[in-house]
Short mmCIF file of C-alpha atoms and ligand atoms in Angstrom, two decimals:
data_model
loop_
_atom_site.label_atom_id
_atom_site.label_comp_id
_atom_site.label_asym_id
_atom_site.label_seq_id
_atom_site.Cartn_x
_atom_site.Cartn_y
_atom_site.Cartn_z
CA MET A 1 104.88 100.55 75.43
CA GLY A 2 106.54 103.73 74.09
CA LYS A 3 109.36 105.45 76.06
CA GLN A 4 107.21 108.23 77.15
CA ALA A 5 104.87 106.21 78.27
CA PHE A 6 106.77 104.60 80.19
CA VAL A 7 107.92 106.91 82.31
CA PHE A 8 104.89 109.08 81.71
CA ASN A 9 102.90 105.00 83.68
CA ALA A 10 106.97 105.33 86.69
CA VAL A 11 105.83 108.67 87.51
CA ILE A 12 101.97 107.99 88.10
CA ILE A 13 102.20 105.14 89.16
CA THR A 14 104.88 106.76 92.05
CA LEU A 15 102.66 109.28 93.14
CA LEU A 16 100.03 106.41 93.84
CA GLY A 17 102.38 104.52 95.44
CA MET A 18 103.40 107.53 97.99
CA CYS A 19 99.60 108.31 97.88
CA ILE A 20 99.27 104.51 99.19
CA GLY A 21 102.10 105.07 101.63
CA SER A 22 100.15 108.34 103.07
CA PHE A 23 97.40 105.56 103.90
CA LEU A 24 99.63 103.37 105.13
CA ASN A 25 100.99 105.82 107.73
CA VAL A 26 96.93 105.86 108.72
CA VAL A 27 97.17 101.87 109.05
CA ILE A 28 100.14 101.51 111.31
CA TYR A 29 99.50 104.05 113.93
CA ARG A 30 96.22 103.17 113.88
CA LEU A 31 94.92 99.73 113.59
CA PRO A 32 96.94 98.49 117.30
CA ARG A 33 95.84 101.30 118.66
CA GLY A 34 91.70 100.09 117.58
CA GLU A 35 90.87 103.52 115.93
CA SER A 36 89.01 103.70 112.73
CA ILE A 37 90.70 103.62 109.43
CA LEU A 38 88.11 104.92 107.31
CA TRP A 39 87.02 107.27 110.19
CA GLY A 40 87.97 110.74 111.85
CA ARG A 41 90.94 113.08 110.74
CA SER A 42 94.25 112.62 110.95
CA ARG A 43 95.92 114.56 113.98
CA CYS A 44 99.20 116.00 115.33
CA PRO A 45 100.29 113.21 117.81
CA ALA A 46 101.47 115.55 119.56
CA CYS A 47 98.88 118.38 120.48
CA GLY A 48 95.71 116.55 118.72
CA HIS A 49 95.44 119.75 116.53
CA GLY A 50 93.59 118.35 113.21
CA LEU A 51 95.17 118.56 110.38
CA ALA A 52 94.32 119.81 106.81
CA TRP A 53 94.82 118.53 103.60
CA TYR A 54 97.74 120.30 102.56
CA ASP A 55 99.71 118.83 105.79
CA LEU A 56 98.66 115.66 104.51
CA LEU A 57 100.63 115.76 100.85
CA PRO A 58 102.86 113.04 101.06
CA VAL A 59 106.55 113.55 101.78
CA VAL A 60 106.25 117.17 100.46
CA SER A 61 103.90 118.20 103.67
CA PHE A 62 106.89 116.66 105.87
CA ILE A 63 109.58 119.03 103.55
CA LEU A 64 107.73 122.80 103.57
CA LEU A 65 106.65 121.83 107.52
CA ARG A 66 110.38 121.26 107.89
CA GLY A 67 109.26 117.36 109.86
CA ARG A 68 107.81 119.56 112.94
CA CYS A 69 104.03 121.16 113.57
CA ARG A 70 102.45 123.48 112.15
CA THR A 71 100.60 124.37 115.38
CA CYS A 72 103.52 123.13 118.36
CA GLY A 73 105.93 122.43 116.23
CA ALA A 74 106.78 119.09 117.33
CA ARG A 75 108.95 116.89 115.80
CA ILE A 76 107.50 114.56 113.29
CA SER A 77 107.98 110.98 112.88
CA TRP A 78 111.12 110.83 109.04
CA LEU A 79 108.54 107.13 110.00
CA TYR A 80 105.78 109.33 108.09
CA PRO A 81 108.04 110.26 104.54
CA GLY A 82 110.16 107.29 104.75
CA VAL A 83 106.92 105.36 104.81
CA GLU A 84 105.69 107.42 101.83
CA LEU A 85 108.95 107.29 99.78
CA LEU A 86 108.79 103.30 100.33
CA THR A 87 105.72 102.48 98.94
CA GLY A 88 106.23 104.52 96.30
CA LEU A 89 109.97 102.83 95.24
CA LEU A 90 108.78 99.33 95.41
CA PHE A 91 105.46 100.20 92.90
CA LEU A 92 108.14 101.41 90.85
CA VAL A 93 110.04 98.36 91.36
CA LEU A 94 107.19 96.20 91.22
CA PHE A 95 105.99 98.52 88.32
CA TRP A 96 109.41 98.35 86.17
CA ARG A 97 109.59 94.89 86.43
CA PHE A 98 105.78 93.40 86.33
CA GLY A 99 104.59 96.40 83.39
CA VAL A 100 101.19 97.03 83.36
CA THR A 101 99.59 93.39 84.05
CA ALA A 102 96.44 92.47 85.85
CA ALA A 103 99.03 91.02 88.42
CA LEU A 104 100.63 93.90 88.85
CA THR A 105 97.29 94.84 90.75
CA LYS A 106 98.44 91.66 92.97
CA TYR A 107 101.69 92.67 93.50
CA LEU A 108 100.88 96.59 94.48
CA PHE A 109 98.37 95.22 96.66
CA LEU A 110 100.29 93.20 98.58
CA SER A 111 103.23 95.22 98.78
CA ALA A 112 100.99 98.21 100.22
CA VAL A 113 99.87 94.64 103.12
CA LEU A 114 103.48 93.83 103.77
CA ILE A 115 104.35 97.18 104.25
CA ALA A 116 102.00 97.78 106.65
CA ALA A 117 102.53 94.22 108.44
CA THR A 118 106.52 95.36 108.53
CA PHE A 119 106.42 98.56 110.63
CA ILE A 120 103.26 97.29 112.17
CA ASP A 121 105.74 94.06 114.06
CA LEU A 122 108.59 96.39 114.72
CA GLN A 123 106.51 99.06 117.13
CA HIS A 124 103.42 96.73 118.70
CA TYR A 125 105.50 93.56 117.91
CA LEU A 126 101.86 91.72 116.69
CA ILE A 127 100.57 91.52 112.84
CA PRO A 128 96.44 92.78 113.87
CA ASP A 129 94.33 89.67 112.79
CA SER A 130 92.29 92.57 110.70
CA LEU A 131 95.82 93.27 108.74
CA VAL A 132 95.52 89.50 107.96
CA ILE A 133 92.51 89.03 107.45
CA THR A 134 91.98 91.58 104.27
CA ALA A 135 94.76 90.41 102.81
CA LEU A 136 93.47 87.21 102.81
CA VAL A 137 90.27 88.53 101.46
CA GLY A 138 92.86 89.93 99.12
CA GLY A 139 94.21 87.34 97.70
CA ILE A 140 91.69 85.51 97.71
CA VAL A 141 89.84 88.18 94.67
CA LEU A 142 92.90 89.25 93.46
CA GLY A 143 94.35 86.06 92.72
CA THR A 144 91.40 84.56 91.42
CA ALA A 145 90.58 87.52 88.83
CA THR A 146 94.20 87.43 87.55
CA GLY A 147 94.98 83.99 87.85
CA ASP A 148 99.16 84.04 87.81
CA VAL A 149 99.15 81.57 90.19
CA GLY A 150 97.00 78.51 90.27
CA ALA A 151 95.36 77.37 92.88
CA ILE A 152 96.83 74.45 93.96
CA SER A 153 100.26 75.85 93.57
CA ALA A 154 98.57 78.95 96.01
CA LEU A 155 96.97 76.94 98.00
CA VAL A 156 100.06 74.78 98.41
CA GLY A 157 102.59 77.83 99.69
CA ALA A 158 99.97 79.13 101.94
CA ALA A 159 99.82 75.70 103.85
CA ALA A 160 103.83 75.21 103.79
CA SER A 161 104.95 78.59 104.77
CA GLY A 162 101.82 78.98 107.28
CA GLY A 163 102.59 75.54 108.88
CA PHE A 164 106.66 75.53 108.82
CA LEU A 165 106.43 78.48 110.96
CA PHE A 166 103.56 76.83 113.08
CA LEU A 167 105.69 73.66 113.16
CA VAL A 168 108.49 76.19 114.48
CA ALA A 169 106.67 77.62 117.33
CA VAL A 170 105.04 74.48 118.71
CA LEU A 171 109.09 72.82 118.43
CA SER A 172 110.87 76.46 120.28
CA GLY A 173 108.26 77.55 122.57
CA GLY A 174 106.67 80.86 121.50
CA GLY A 175 109.65 82.10 119.46
CA MET A 176 106.68 82.44 116.49
CA GLY A 177 104.47 84.81 117.16
CA GLY A 178 100.61 83.57 115.58
CA GLY A 179 100.48 86.91 113.36
CA ASP A 180 104.04 85.94 111.68
CA ILE A 181 102.21 82.60 111.25
CA LYS A 182 99.26 83.96 109.38
CA LEU A 183 101.58 86.08 107.62
CA ALA A 184 103.08 83.45 106.32
CA PHE A 185 99.91 82.05 105.29
CA VAL A 186 98.96 84.73 103.58
CA THR A 187 101.83 85.43 101.67
CA GLY A 188 102.63 82.01 100.30
CA LEU A 189 98.73 82.63 98.74
CA PHE A 190 100.33 85.01 96.62
CA LEU A 191 103.24 83.79 95.67
CA GLY A 192 102.18 80.09 95.73
CA TRP A 193 104.94 76.56 95.46
CA PRO A 194 107.05 77.29 95.69
CA LEU A 195 107.88 81.09 95.44
CA ALA A 196 106.62 81.52 98.26
CA GLN A 197 109.12 79.41 100.04
CA LEU A 198 111.64 80.79 98.83
CA GLY A 199 110.58 84.47 100.13
CA LEU A 200 110.35 82.24 103.44
CA PHE A 201 113.57 80.91 103.45
CA ILE A 202 115.41 84.12 101.94
CA GLY A 203 113.63 86.00 104.85
CA ILE A 204 114.46 83.58 107.59
CA CYS A 205 118.07 83.74 106.53
CA LEU A 206 118.08 88.01 106.76
CA GLY A 207 116.57 87.34 109.92
CA GLY A 208 119.00 84.84 111.64
CA VAL A 209 122.36 87.11 110.08
CA LEU A 210 120.72 90.28 111.47
CA ALA A 211 119.80 87.66 114.62
CA VAL A 212 123.71 87.26 114.90
CA VAL A 213 124.79 90.66 114.47
CA LEU A 214 122.10 91.74 116.77
CA LEU A 215 123.67 89.78 120.14
CA ALA A 216 127.25 89.58 119.08
CA PHE A 217 127.21 93.65 119.44
CA ARG A 218 125.33 93.36 122.50
CA ILE A 219 122.47 95.25 121.35
CA LYS A 220 120.03 93.51 121.20
CA GLY A 221 119.51 90.37 124.79
CA ARG A 222 118.83 86.86 124.05
CA LYS A 223 115.91 87.01 125.64
CA ASP A 224 114.91 90.30 123.67
CA PRO A 225 112.12 89.73 120.48
CA ILE A 226 113.56 90.52 117.38
CA PRO A 227 110.26 90.61 114.61
CA PHE A 228 109.86 88.12 112.15
CA GLY A 229 106.91 89.94 109.92
CA PRO A 230 109.88 92.38 108.08
CA PHE A 231 111.71 89.77 107.51
CA ILE A 232 108.97 87.58 106.05
CA ALA A 233 108.45 91.06 104.35
CA LEU A 234 111.37 91.64 102.71
CA GLY A 235 112.13 88.35 101.57
CA SER A 236 108.37 87.31 99.68
CA ILE A 237 109.41 90.99 98.13
CA ILE A 238 112.78 89.77 96.77
CA ALA A 239 111.00 86.15 95.53
CA LEU A 240 108.37 87.88 94.40
CA LEU A 241 110.87 90.64 92.41
CA TRP A 242 114.32 87.91 91.72
CA GLY A 243 112.61 84.70 92.84
CA ASN A 244 112.16 82.82 89.00
CA GLY A 245 115.43 83.71 87.68
CA ILE A 246 117.25 82.85 91.31
CA ILE A 247 115.56 79.11 91.06
CA GLY A 248 116.54 78.78 87.61
CA TRP A 249 120.35 79.65 88.49
CA TYR A 250 120.19 77.21 91.12
CA PHE A 251 118.66 74.15 88.98
CA ARG A 252 121.69 75.44 86.87
CA PHE A 253 124.21 75.58 88.69
CA PHE A 254 123.73 72.25 90.82
CA SER A 255 123.00 69.98 87.51
CA GLY A 256 126.06 71.56 85.92
ZN1 LIG B 301 100.87 118.97 117.29
#
């Protein structure tokens, strides 16, 4: 790819990511509230006033409105532009890592699902079944179409990650939610063995470190729930981007 074509594609994919991020904001807000994602226009959560198309431009509208509703002046959460920027950035990094390939579509889809799961879990301590089922269908269709991960690898990855968290849930007596188990299963299907297991391992390490910090600084008590979905997401993205390098390094290091 020429330099000009690369820059052009990078800009397009980032803008696409920001638009998908705008849609994910709708998903994140409406799915846990049982509202339809496809019908009904977006409204200000404070005054209920319907938003025009020029209020919904990713990031741009937030800046032009200086973070306030055009009608009632209520503050708009920074999470909205934050999710849009994050999605745009993640799309850009995935494009940079994988180029314009069939597998890229699968990874973009996975990253969108993981961002939605992360922010819903952070706010509501749950991962909706409808999101997991959407991811499952997408994973099967895109996985079959792209064939970047073999069927056996995908099934083993899904069963091992989902099964491990199921075991943790049983042994800890409810310390791990059903949504986490299902998300780990679906993510395993996308990444396959052994990338999925590396991702889960990274997620558990990061989650463990954060839990210790939160407890040490008394930000959270021993009984407070800490959502695990965001760590499944973060670990999986790290494994997707750099997992093969990490696994290669590991084996070189321990085989002398
Ligand atoms: Zn308003």
